[in-house]
mmCIF file of C-alpha atoms in Angstrom:
data_model
loop_
_atom_site.group_PDB
_atom_site.id
_atom_site.type_symbol
_atom_site.label_atom_id
_atom_site.label_comp_id
_atom_site.label_asym_id
_atom_site.label_seq_id
_atom_site.Cartn_x
_atom_site.Cartn_y
_atom_site.Cartn_z
ATOM 1 C CA MET A 5 48.047 -66.568 4.494
ATOM 2 C CA LYS A 6 50.311 -69.409 3.742
ATOM 3 C CA THR A 7 53.349 -67.279 3.360
ATOM 4 C CA PHE A 8 52.794 -65.606 6.751
ATOM 5 C CA GLU A 9 52.435 -69.201 8.127
ATOM 6 C CA LYS A 10 55.675 -70.144 6.280
ATOM 7 C CA LEU A 11 57.719 -67.279 7.649
ATOM 8 C CA ARG A 12 56.509 -68.115 11.052
ATOM 9 C CA SER A 13 57.466 -71.642 10.923
ATOM 10 C CA THR A 14 60.764 -70.813 9.416
ATOM 11 C CA GLY A 15 61.636 -67.556 10.564
ATOM 12 C CA PRO A 16 62.637 -65.764 13.805
ATOM 13 C CA TRP A 17 58.859 -65.813 14.827
ATOM 14 C CA ARG A 18 58.551 -69.529 14.790
ATOM 15 C CA ASN A 19 59.344 -69.784 18.521
ATOM 16 C CA TRP A 20 57.496 -66.455 19.383
ATOM 17 C CA GLN A 21 54.528 -66.647 21.853
ATOM 18 C CA ALA A 22 52.167 -63.720 23.057
ATOM 19 C CA PRO A 23 52.891 -62.570 26.655
ATOM 20 C CA GLN A 24 50.553 -63.823 29.213
ATOM 21 C CA TRP A 25 49.121 -60.408 30.022
ATOM 22 C CA ILE A 26 47.795 -59.986 26.405
ATOM 23 C CA SER A 27 46.265 -63.490 26.278
ATOM 24 C CA ARG A 28 44.807 -63.138 29.632
ATOM 25 C CA ASN A 29 41.058 -62.378 29.539
ATOM 26 C CA LEU A 30 41.478 -61.338 25.747
ATOM 27 C CA ARG A 31 37.554 -61.542 25.048
ATOM 28 C CA VAL A 32 37.006 -59.015 28.019
ATOM 29 C CA LYS A 33 39.573 -56.984 26.645
ATOM 30 C CA LEU A 34 38.398 -56.877 22.826
ATOM 31 C CA LEU A 35 34.770 -56.180 24.505
ATOM 32 C CA ALA A 36 36.401 -53.145 26.154
ATOM 33 C CA ILE A 37 38.070 -51.771 22.845
ATOM 34 C CA LEU A 38 34.606 -52.166 21.016
ATOM 35 C CA LEU A 39 32.703 -50.392 23.682
ATOM 36 C CA ALA A 40 35.389 -47.583 23.798
ATOM 37 C CA LEU A 41 35.204 -47.506 19.976
ATOM 38 C CA ALA A 42 31.629 -47.107 19.793
ATOM 39 C CA SER A 43 31.400 -44.603 22.690
ATOM 40 C CA TRP A 44 34.040 -42.530 20.554
ATOM 41 C CA VAL A 45 31.703 -42.855 17.409
ATOM 42 C CA VAL A 46 28.712 -41.701 19.363
ATOM 43 C CA VAL A 47 30.329 -38.692 20.981
ATOM 44 C CA VAL A 48 32.028 -37.482 17.731
ATOM 45 C CA TYR A 49 28.415 -38.080 15.579
ATOM 46 C CA ALA A 50 26.626 -36.065 18.545
ATOM 47 C CA ALA A 51 29.039 -33.020 18.367
ATOM 48 C CA ASN A 52 28.833 -33.168 14.578
ATOM 49 C CA PRO A 53 25.749 -35.376 13.233
ATOM 50 C CA PRO A 54 25.077 -35.995 9.656
ATOM 51 C CA ASP A 55 23.079 -33.502 7.799
ATOM 52 C CA SER A 56 21.326 -32.758 4.855
ATOM 53 C CA ARG A 57 19.427 -29.642 3.279
ATOM 54 C CA GLN A 58 17.451 -28.563 0.371
ATOM 55 C CA ILE A 59 18.981 -25.484 -1.404
ATOM 56 C CA LEU A 60 18.191 -23.242 -4.283
ATOM 57 C CA VAL A 61 21.134 -22.690 -6.885
ATOM 58 C CA HIS A 62 21.260 -20.014 -9.480
ATOM 59 C CA VAL A 63 21.120 -21.334 -13.280
ATOM 60 C CA GLN A 64 23.850 -19.606 -15.519
ATOM 61 C CA GLN A 65 22.215 -17.508 -18.130
ATOM 62 C CA ASP A 66 24.282 -15.047 -19.590
ATOM 63 C CA SER A 67 22.615 -13.894 -22.944
ATOM 64 C CA GLN A 68 26.207 -14.082 -24.805
ATOM 65 C CA GLN A 69 25.992 -18.049 -24.305
ATOM 66 C CA LEU A 70 23.121 -18.220 -26.519
ATOM 67 C CA PRO A 71 23.651 -18.856 -30.238
ATOM 68 C CA GLY A 72 22.843 -16.264 -33.091
ATOM 69 C CA SER A 73 20.161 -13.652 -32.230
ATOM 70 C CA PHE A 74 18.280 -16.117 -29.569
ATOM 71 C CA VAL A 75 17.608 -14.672 -26.268
ATOM 72 C CA LEU A 76 15.688 -15.851 -23.197
ATOM 73 C CA ALA A 77 12.344 -14.362 -23.153
ATOM 74 C CA HIS A 78 12.131 -14.868 -19.219
ATOM 75 C CA SER A 79 14.966 -15.618 -16.687
ATOM 76 C CA ILE A 80 15.347 -19.392 -16.228
ATOM 77 C CA ASN A 81 14.158 -20.159 -12.614
ATOM 78 C CA ASP A 82 16.807 -21.376 -9.754
ATOM 79 C CA ILE A 83 16.928 -25.055 -9.397
ATOM 80 C CA GLY A 84 16.673 -27.046 -6.085
ATOM 81 C CA VAL A 85 19.411 -29.454 -5.192
ATOM 82 C CA ARG A 86 19.984 -31.466 -1.802
ATOM 83 C CA VAL A 87 23.487 -31.065 -0.035
ATOM 84 C CA SER A 88 24.707 -33.762 2.444
ATOM 85 C CA GLY A 89 27.507 -33.989 4.977
ATOM 86 C CA THR A 90 28.286 -33.209 8.495
ATOM 87 C CA ARG A 91 26.259 -30.542 10.200
ATOM 88 C CA GLU A 92 29.332 -28.517 10.197
ATOM 89 C CA HIS A 93 29.855 -28.724 6.726
ATOM 90 C CA VAL A 94 26.650 -28.294 5.390
ATOM 91 C CA ASP A 95 26.326 -24.987 7.618
ATOM 92 C CA ALA A 96 29.328 -23.641 6.142
ATOM 93 C CA PHE A 97 28.338 -24.802 2.372
ATOM 94 C CA GLN A 98 27.966 -21.753 -0.059
ATOM 95 C CA PRO A 99 25.422 -22.224 -2.964
ATOM 96 C CA SER A 100 28.076 -20.344 -4.985
ATOM 97 C CA SER A 101 30.128 -23.506 -4.823
ATOM 98 C CA ILE A 102 27.577 -25.105 -7.341
ATOM 99 C CA ARG A 103 27.607 -24.162 -11.106
ATOM 100 C CA ALA A 104 24.637 -25.214 -13.137
ATOM 101 C CA THR A 105 24.863 -24.413 -16.891
ATOM 102 C CA PRO A 106 22.213 -25.284 -19.410
ATOM 103 C CA ASN A 107 23.441 -26.569 -22.887
ATOM 104 C CA PHE A 108 22.428 -23.320 -24.965
ATOM 105 C CA ASP A 109 24.185 -24.999 -27.979
ATOM 106 C CA ALA A 110 21.269 -26.922 -28.522
ATOM 107 C CA ILE A 111 18.908 -24.194 -28.927
ATOM 108 C CA ARG A 112 17.360 -24.122 -32.709
ATOM 109 C CA HIS A 113 14.075 -22.539 -32.376
ATOM 110 C CA THR A 114 12.027 -20.126 -30.288
ATOM 111 C CA GLY A 115 9.687 -21.045 -27.653
ATOM 112 C CA VAL A 116 9.602 -23.185 -24.335
ATOM 113 C CA GLN A 117 11.971 -25.981 -24.461
ATOM 114 C CA GLN A 118 13.853 -28.405 -22.246
ATOM 115 C CA LEU A 119 17.678 -28.011 -22.168
ATOM 116 C CA ALA A 120 20.089 -30.399 -20.618
ATOM 117 C CA LEU A 121 21.695 -29.046 -17.386
ATOM 118 C CA THR A 122 25.123 -29.760 -16.067
ATOM 119 C CA VAL A 123 25.758 -29.395 -12.185
ATOM 120 C CA VAL A 124 29.052 -29.080 -10.836
ATOM 121 C CA ASN A 125 29.843 -29.128 -7.168
ATOM 122 C CA THR A 126 33.379 -27.690 -6.254
ATOM 123 C CA ASP A 127 33.068 -27.960 -2.529
ATOM 124 C CA PRO A 128 34.489 -31.460 -1.719
ATOM 125 C CA ASN A 129 32.946 -31.616 2.071
ATOM 126 C CA VAL A 130 29.454 -31.975 0.855
ATOM 127 C CA ASP A 131 27.658 -34.321 -1.605
ATOM 128 C CA LEU A 132 24.812 -33.408 -4.078
ATOM 129 C CA SER A 133 21.709 -35.177 -4.689
ATOM 130 C CA ASP A 134 18.596 -34.608 -6.250
ATOM 131 C CA ALA A 135 20.069 -32.410 -8.771
ATOM 132 C CA PRO A 136 17.792 -31.998 -12.050
ATOM 133 C CA SER A 137 19.287 -32.994 -15.265
ATOM 134 C CA THR A 138 17.120 -30.667 -17.632
ATOM 135 C CA VAL A 139 16.022 -26.910 -17.224
ATOM 136 C CA THR A 140 13.056 -25.233 -18.821
ATOM 137 C CA ALA A 141 13.995 -22.257 -21.039
ATOM 138 C CA ASP A 142 11.515 -19.692 -22.838
ATOM 139 C CA VAL A 143 13.637 -18.726 -25.988
ATOM 140 C CA ASP A 144 12.837 -15.621 -27.949
ATOM 141 C CA VAL A 145 14.647 -13.590 -30.903
ATOM 142 C CA LEU A 146 16.488 -10.508 -29.689
ATOM 143 C CA GLY A 147 14.974 -7.113 -31.183
ATOM 144 C CA SER A 148 14.705 -3.625 -30.730
ATOM 145 C CA THR A 149 12.018 -0.762 -30.838
ATOM 146 C CA SER A 150 11.637 2.999 -29.984
ATOM 147 C CA VAL A 151 9.125 4.081 -27.436
ATOM 148 C CA PRO A 152 7.949 7.198 -26.061
ATOM 149 C CA VAL A 153 8.998 8.272 -22.299
ATOM 150 C CA GLN A 154 6.352 8.532 -19.875
ATOM 151 C CA VAL A 155 6.712 10.579 -16.740
ATOM 152 C CA ARG A 156 5.195 9.338 -13.480
ATOM 153 C CA THR A 157 4.928 12.056 -10.906
ATOM 154 C CA SER A 158 4.123 12.530 -7.542
ATOM 155 C CA ARG A 159 1.114 14.490 -5.951
ATOM 156 C CA VAL A 160 1.152 18.266 -6.441
ATOM 157 C CA GLN A 161 0.544 20.486 -3.603
ATOM 158 C CA VAL A 162 -3.243 21.564 -3.003
ATOM 159 C CA GLY A 163 -4.176 24.592 -5.376
ATOM 160 C CA TYR A 164 -1.621 23.615 -8.189
ATOM 161 C CA GLN A 165 -1.642 21.243 -11.008
ATOM 162 C CA ILE A 166 0.523 20.134 -13.559
ATOM 163 C CA ASP A 167 0.301 22.142 -16.855
ATOM 164 C CA HIS A 168 2.573 19.827 -19.006
ATOM 165 C CA VAL A 169 5.645 17.613 -19.006
ATOM 166 C CA THR A 170 8.674 17.323 -21.511
ATOM 167 C CA THR A 171 11.392 14.970 -21.659
ATOM 168 C CA VAL A 172 14.680 15.070 -23.656
ATOM 169 C CA PRO A 173 14.924 12.917 -25.456
ATOM 170 C CA ASP A 174 11.284 11.950 -25.704
ATOM 171 C CA ARG A 175 11.636 8.530 -27.171
ATOM 172 C CA VAL A 176 14.301 5.858 -26.252
ATOM 173 C CA GLN A 177 15.328 2.635 -28.009
ATOM 174 C CA LEU A 178 14.555 -0.671 -26.044
ATOM 175 C CA ILE A 179 16.659 -3.996 -26.794
ATOM 176 C CA GLY A 180 15.221 -7.284 -25.615
ATOM 177 C CA PRO A 181 13.018 -10.282 -26.241
ATOM 178 C CA GLN A 182 10.917 -9.555 -29.433
ATOM 179 C CA ARG A 183 7.698 -10.382 -27.453
ATOM 180 C CA GLU A 184 8.348 -8.207 -24.381
ATOM 181 C CA LEU A 185 9.264 -5.355 -26.689
ATOM 182 C CA GLY A 186 5.433 -5.363 -27.866
ATOM 183 C CA ILE A 187 4.246 -4.650 -24.505
ATOM 184 C CA ALA A 188 7.174 -2.821 -22.846
ATOM 185 C CA GLN A 189 6.656 0.654 -21.741
ATOM 186 C CA ALA A 190 9.732 3.134 -20.741
ATOM 187 C CA VAL A 191 8.886 5.375 -17.670
ATOM 188 C CA VAL A 192 10.647 7.834 -15.296
ATOM 189 C CA ASP A 193 9.729 8.803 -11.973
ATOM 190 C CA VAL A 194 9.682 12.332 -10.560
ATOM 191 C CA ASN A 195 8.995 13.616 -6.956
ATOM 192 C CA LEU A 196 7.646 17.041 -6.819
ATOM 193 C CA GLY A 197 7.727 17.136 -3.066
ATOM 194 C CA ASN A 198 6.131 20.475 -2.058
ATOM 195 C CA ARG A 199 7.119 22.304 -5.053
ATOM 196 C CA THR A 200 4.897 24.970 -6.662
ATOM 197 C CA LEU A 201 6.951 26.265 -9.575
ATOM 198 C CA THR A 202 8.437 24.595 -12.904
ATOM 199 C CA LEU A 203 10.881 21.566 -12.033
ATOM 200 C CA THR A 204 13.732 20.708 -14.597
ATOM 201 C CA GLN A 205 15.846 17.896 -13.627
ATOM 202 C CA ASP A 206 18.605 15.998 -15.520
ATOM 203 C CA GLY A 207 19.934 12.371 -15.263
ATOM 204 C CA ILE A 208 16.615 10.701 -14.316
ATOM 205 C CA PRO A 209 16.976 7.104 -15.026
ATOM 206 C CA VAL A 210 14.611 5.150 -17.456
ATOM 207 C CA LEU A 211 12.743 2.012 -16.311
ATOM 208 C CA VAL A 212 11.263 -0.446 -18.293
ATOM 209 C CA VAL A 213 7.855 -1.881 -17.066
ATOM 210 C CA ASP A 214 5.222 -4.477 -18.178
ATOM 211 C CA PRO A 215 1.793 -2.602 -17.880
ATOM 212 C CA ARG A 216 -0.007 -5.947 -17.763
ATOM 213 C CA SER A 217 1.309 -7.274 -14.345
ATOM 214 C CA GLY A 218 0.879 -3.889 -12.383
ATOM 215 C CA ASN A 219 4.197 -1.988 -13.865
ATOM 216 C CA LYS A 220 6.513 -4.766 -12.913
ATOM 217 C CA PRO A 221 9.946 -4.258 -14.135
ATOM 218 C CA LEU A 222 11.036 -5.976 -17.309
ATOM 219 C CA THR A 223 14.564 -7.088 -16.428
ATOM 220 C CA ASP A 224 15.181 -8.640 -19.725
ATOM 221 C CA VAL A 225 14.652 -5.565 -21.606
ATOM 222 C CA THR A 226 17.588 -2.900 -21.643
ATOM 223 C CA VAL A 227 17.530 0.935 -22.623
ATOM 224 C CA LYS A 228 20.108 2.324 -25.061
ATOM 225 C CA GLU A 229 19.467 5.929 -23.400
ATOM 226 C CA GLY A 230 19.745 5.123 -19.689
ATOM 227 C CA THR A 231 18.712 8.830 -18.434
ATOM 228 C CA VAL A 232 16.660 11.537 -19.734
ATOM 229 C CA ARG A 233 16.033 15.368 -18.999
ATOM 230 C CA VAL A 234 12.466 15.939 -17.461
ATOM 231 C CA THR A 235 10.818 19.463 -17.242
ATOM 232 C CA VAL A 236 7.420 19.555 -15.280
ATOM 233 C CA VAL A 237 5.656 22.900 -15.721
ATOM 234 C CA ILE A 238 3.530 23.616 -12.498
ATOM 235 C CA LYS A 239 0.740 26.238 -12.166
ATOM 236 C CA PRO A 240 -1.761 27.237 -9.809
ATOM 237 C CA VAL A 241 -5.198 25.764 -10.151
ATOM 238 C CA ASP A 242 -8.013 28.373 -10.964
ATOM 239 C CA GLY A 243 -11.236 28.636 -9.184
ATOM 240 C CA THR A 244 -14.094 31.062 -8.164
ATOM 241 C CA LEU A 245 -15.184 32.288 -4.848
ATOM 242 C CA VAL A 246 -18.403 34.206 -3.653
ATOM 243 C CA SER A 247 -17.217 37.142 -1.563
ATOM 244 C CA THR A 248 -19.045 39.376 0.602
ATOM 245 C CA VAL A 249 -18.521 43.004 0.233
ATOM 246 C CA LEU A 250 -17.475 44.801 3.637
ATOM 247 C CA PRO A 251 -18.018 48.424 3.623
ATOM 248 C CA GLN A 252 -15.523 50.565 5.669
ATOM 249 C CA LEU A 253 -16.804 53.696 7.244
ATOM 250 C CA ILE A 254 -14.664 56.503 9.139
ATOM 251 C CA GLY A 255 -16.093 59.339 11.124
ATOM 252 C CA GLN A 256 -19.045 60.104 13.135
ATOM 253 C CA VAL A 257 -22.571 61.280 12.030
ATOM 254 C CA ALA A 258 -23.836 64.599 12.995
ATOM 255 C CA PHE A 259 -24.535 65.667 16.436
ATOM 256 C CA GLY A 260 -28.097 64.460 17.206
ATOM 257 C CA HIS A 261 -27.877 61.655 14.770
ATOM 258 C CA VAL A 262 -27.340 58.094 14.625
ATOM 259 C CA LEU A 263 -25.861 55.690 12.201
ATOM 260 C CA ILE A 264 -28.850 53.273 11.660
ATOM 261 C CA GLY A 265 -27.288 50.870 8.871
ATOM 262 C CA VAL A 266 -25.187 50.334 6.078
ATOM 263 C CA GLN A 267 -25.741 48.476 2.877
ATOM 264 C CA ALA A 268 -23.594 47.276 -0.211
ATOM 265 C CA ASP A 269 -25.290 47.046 -3.838
ATOM 266 C CA PRO A 270 -24.224 44.348 -4.624
ATOM 267 C CA GLN A 271 -23.726 42.527 -1.537
ATOM 268 C CA THR A 272 -21.648 39.821 -2.893
ATOM 269 C CA VAL A 273 -19.181 39.620 -5.961
ATOM 270 C CA THR A 274 -17.497 36.680 -7.400
ATOM 271 C CA LEU A 275 -13.718 36.369 -7.696
ATOM 272 C CA SER A 276 -11.833 34.097 -9.913
ATOM 273 C CA GLY A 277 -8.110 33.083 -10.179
ATOM 274 C CA PRO A 278 -5.541 30.769 -8.529
ATOM 275 C CA GLN A 279 -7.269 28.715 -5.748
ATOM 276 C CA ASP A 280 -4.478 29.333 -3.420
ATOM 277 C CA LEU A 281 -5.067 33.295 -3.674
ATOM 278 C CA ILE A 282 -8.971 33.322 -3.607
ATOM 279 C CA ASN A 283 -9.223 31.385 -0.321
ATOM 280 C CA GLY A 284 -8.083 34.148 1.731
ATOM 281 C CA TYR A 285 -11.030 36.678 0.451
ATOM 282 C CA GLN A 286 -14.253 35.497 1.955
ATOM 283 C CA LEU A 287 -14.875 39.169 2.916
ATOM 284 C CA LEU A 288 -13.672 41.677 0.582
ATOM 285 C CA PRO A 289 -13.452 45.316 2.242
ATOM 286 C CA THR A 290 -14.288 48.456 0.367
ATOM 287 C CA VAL A 291 -12.162 51.684 0.379
ATOM 288 C CA GLN A 292 -12.911 53.992 3.516
ATOM 289 C CA ILE A 293 -15.928 56.064 3.151
ATOM 290 C CA GLN A 294 -15.981 59.308 5.131
ATOM 291 C CA ILE A 295 -19.393 59.914 7.018
ATOM 292 C CA THR A 296 -18.529 62.776 9.422
ATOM 293 C CA GLY A 297 -21.272 65.188 9.812
ATOM 294 C CA LEU A 298 -23.717 63.117 8.030
ATOM 295 C CA ALA A 299 -27.259 64.058 8.918
ATOM 296 C CA ALA A 300 -29.663 62.286 6.369
ATOM 297 C CA ASP A 301 -29.276 59.135 4.177
ATOM 298 C CA ARG A 302 -26.943 58.888 1.407
ATOM 299 C CA THR A 303 -25.584 56.565 -1.219
ATOM 300 C CA PHE A 304 -21.779 56.726 -2.079
ATOM 301 C CA ALA A 305 -20.965 55.377 -5.459
ATOM 302 C CA ILE A 306 -17.354 53.820 -5.277
ATOM 303 C CA THR A 307 -15.114 51.568 -7.170
ATOM 304 C CA LEU A 308 -14.097 48.145 -5.910
ATOM 305 C CA ASP A 309 -10.829 46.791 -6.987
ATOM 306 C CA ALA A 310 -9.995 43.127 -7.013
ATOM 307 C CA PRO A 311 -7.119 41.888 -4.969
ATOM 308 C CA LYS A 312 -3.905 41.519 -6.877
ATOM 309 C CA GLY A 313 -3.578 38.289 -8.839
ATOM 310 C CA LEU A 314 -7.407 38.005 -9.085
ATOM 311 C CA LEU A 315 -10.373 39.123 -11.323
ATOM 312 C CA PHE A 316 -14.067 39.789 -10.747
ATOM 313 C CA ALA A 317 -16.020 37.132 -12.796
ATOM 314 C CA LEU A 318 -19.264 39.339 -14.251
ATOM 315 C CA ALA A 319 -22.878 37.879 -14.970
ATOM 316 C CA ASN A 320 -21.904 38.134 -18.919
ATOM 317 C CA GLY A 321 -19.090 35.720 -18.777
ATOM 318 C CA THR A 322 -16.176 38.263 -18.811
ATOM 319 C CA THR A 323 -13.716 39.620 -15.962
ATOM 320 C CA ALA A 324 -12.754 42.669 -14.830
ATOM 321 C CA THR A 325 -10.188 44.062 -12.648
ATOM 322 C CA SER A 326 -12.704 46.566 -10.914
ATOM 323 C CA ILE A 327 -16.325 47.097 -10.593
ATOM 324 C CA PRO A 328 -18.568 49.970 -9.413
ATOM 325 C CA ILE A 329 -20.677 49.274 -6.263
ATOM 326 C CA ASN A 330 -23.095 51.420 -4.295
ATOM 327 C CA ILE A 331 -23.068 51.910 -0.477
ATOM 328 C CA HIS A 332 -26.316 53.074 1.026
ATOM 329 C CA VAL A 333 -25.802 54.654 4.526
ATOM 330 C CA SER A 334 -28.921 55.332 6.675
ATOM 331 C CA VAL A 335 -28.742 57.890 9.413
ATOM 332 C CA GLY A 336 -31.585 58.905 11.825
ATOM 333 C CA ALA A 337 -32.279 61.878 14.323
ATOM 334 C CA LEU A 338 -32.251 61.514 17.911
ATOM 335 C CA PRO A 339 -35.498 62.299 19.537
ATOM 336 C CA GLU A 340 -35.623 65.821 21.383
ATOM 337 C CA ALA A 341 -35.313 65.903 25.387
ATOM 338 C CA VAL A 342 -38.889 66.714 27.111
ATOM 339 C CA VAL A 343 -38.356 68.917 30.432
ATOM 340 C CA THR A 344 -41.001 68.366 32.897
ATOM 341 C CA PRO A 345 -41.336 71.271 35.484
ATOM 342 C CA THR A 346 -41.211 70.537 39.006
ATOM 343 C CA ALA A 347 -44.115 71.828 41.668
ATOM 344 C CA PRO A 348 -43.011 74.583 43.872
ATOM 345 C CA SER A 349 -42.966 73.913 47.774
ATOM 346 C CA PRO A 350 -45.790 75.402 49.961
ATOM 347 C CA ALA A 351 -45.263 78.515 51.822
ATOM 348 C CA PRO A 352 -45.100 78.445 55.761
ATOM 349 C CA SER A 353 -48.183 79.850 57.778
ATOM 350 C CA ALA A 354 -48.050 82.860 59.977
ATOM 351 C CA THR A 355 -48.646 80.640 63.208
ATOM 352 C CA ALA A 356 -45.772 78.560 62.330
ATOM 353 C CA ARG A 357 -43.537 81.731 61.648
ATOM 354 C CA SER A 358 -44.466 83.196 64.971
ATOM 355 C CA THR A 359 -43.935 79.932 66.820
ATOM 356 C CA SER A 360 -40.398 79.697 64.850
ATOM 357 C CA THR A 361 -39.740 83.314 65.651
ATOM 358 C CA SER A 362 -40.739 82.840 69.105
ATOM 359 C CA SER A 363 -38.478 79.592 69.683
ATOM 360 C CA SER A 364 -35.766 81.464 67.840
ATOM 361 C CA SER A 365 -36.051 84.435 70.391
ATOM 362 C CA THR A 366 -36.183 81.869 73.431
ATOM 363 C CA THR A 367 -33.062 80.227 72.414
ATOM 364 C CA SER A 368 -31.233 83.561 71.716
ATOM 365 C CA CYS A 369 -32.302 84.729 75.226
ATOM 366 C CA GLN A 370 -31.147 81.314 76.619
ATOM 367 C CA GLN A 371 -27.550 82.180 74.979
ATOM 368 C CA ARG A 372 -27.392 85.584 76.771
ATOM 369 C CA PRO A 373 -24.886 86.074 79.680
ATOM 370 C CA LEU A 374 -26.283 85.631 83.295
ATOM 371 C CA GLY A 375 -28.178 88.654 84.517
ATOM 372 C CA THR A 376 -28.784 90.067 81.082
ATOM 373 C CA PRO A 377 -32.899 90.659 80.566
ATOM 374 C CA CYS A 378 -34.491 88.925 77.509
ATOM 375 C CA PRO A 379 -36.483 91.299 75.459
ATOM 376 C CA SER A 380 -40.314 90.770 75.384
ATOM 377 C CA PRO A 381 -42.074 89.077 72.640
ATOM 378 C CA GLY A 382 -43.587 91.346 70.195
ATOM 379 C CA PRO A 383 -47.228 91.684 69.673
#
């Protein structure tokens, strides 16, 4: 300051004076400048005000970063940090700009432990706050085991069932934390759709699940053999059905007779076989039985064959493709016709005949030509 005053008193500025228009109303002008500056700040901050936001950041946890044979028994949870800056910069901020790295080199034993955490922000437009300095990690030892492959299938069609399922290979090797390997299961999912025949499918991926938590996937456990070949053998469901025997008669009974009734012995039979086949045989027709000219009751001994693919279930526990049955046909005679004679009409009397003759003669005479004499009536 003294140097400036010295220069002003000795230099070319010693006789300089501010113009009058600058010094005139100097306080008013300074106040106007301050108001304009404040207005500009208000406008700028109204359009893009300061902002802050809490976000979740993924923690780097590559298994190769852990020393020795240590692995994470469970994934480390994301951490929460607060970013601050203008609204525009906060809106444009990407969580990938933050790198959170635990100090895995400090691991010396298994179990739950706290590890130092380094959080680095690569976005210069925002500031970080509330970032944690440590993180919780559950450490285990890497192991491997062999487990059988379990097949989960969709529901089969009605009338069919799964006979058996095979996988190639039937066992796979799992690699992961030792504690999770003790409960891990290897499963594959097969969608049968509307299939009713044997299904063979290659390249089905193997999933590792935890049965204790509703088959939740175990992402920390990997499968050495990633896919398998699955064969699902499907066959019809066997069932039984009581079917009614339906006699089939052709022809007409003898003239003057009528068919009274027909009955099968036995009236019902039991069919056994695939459920989708027996459902259509509630009635089982016999072969055609000829009754043309039949004038009396008769029993027909025939053989009843089981439909293709089905068998008859017999009372002794065995089955048969055909069984003997009897068809009883009842025929009755029609009653004879009774003719009732009709009474003869009474003969006309002599007086009626005479009157009729006279009347006839009179009519005939009246029809003669004019001048022709009529004959006299007889005695």
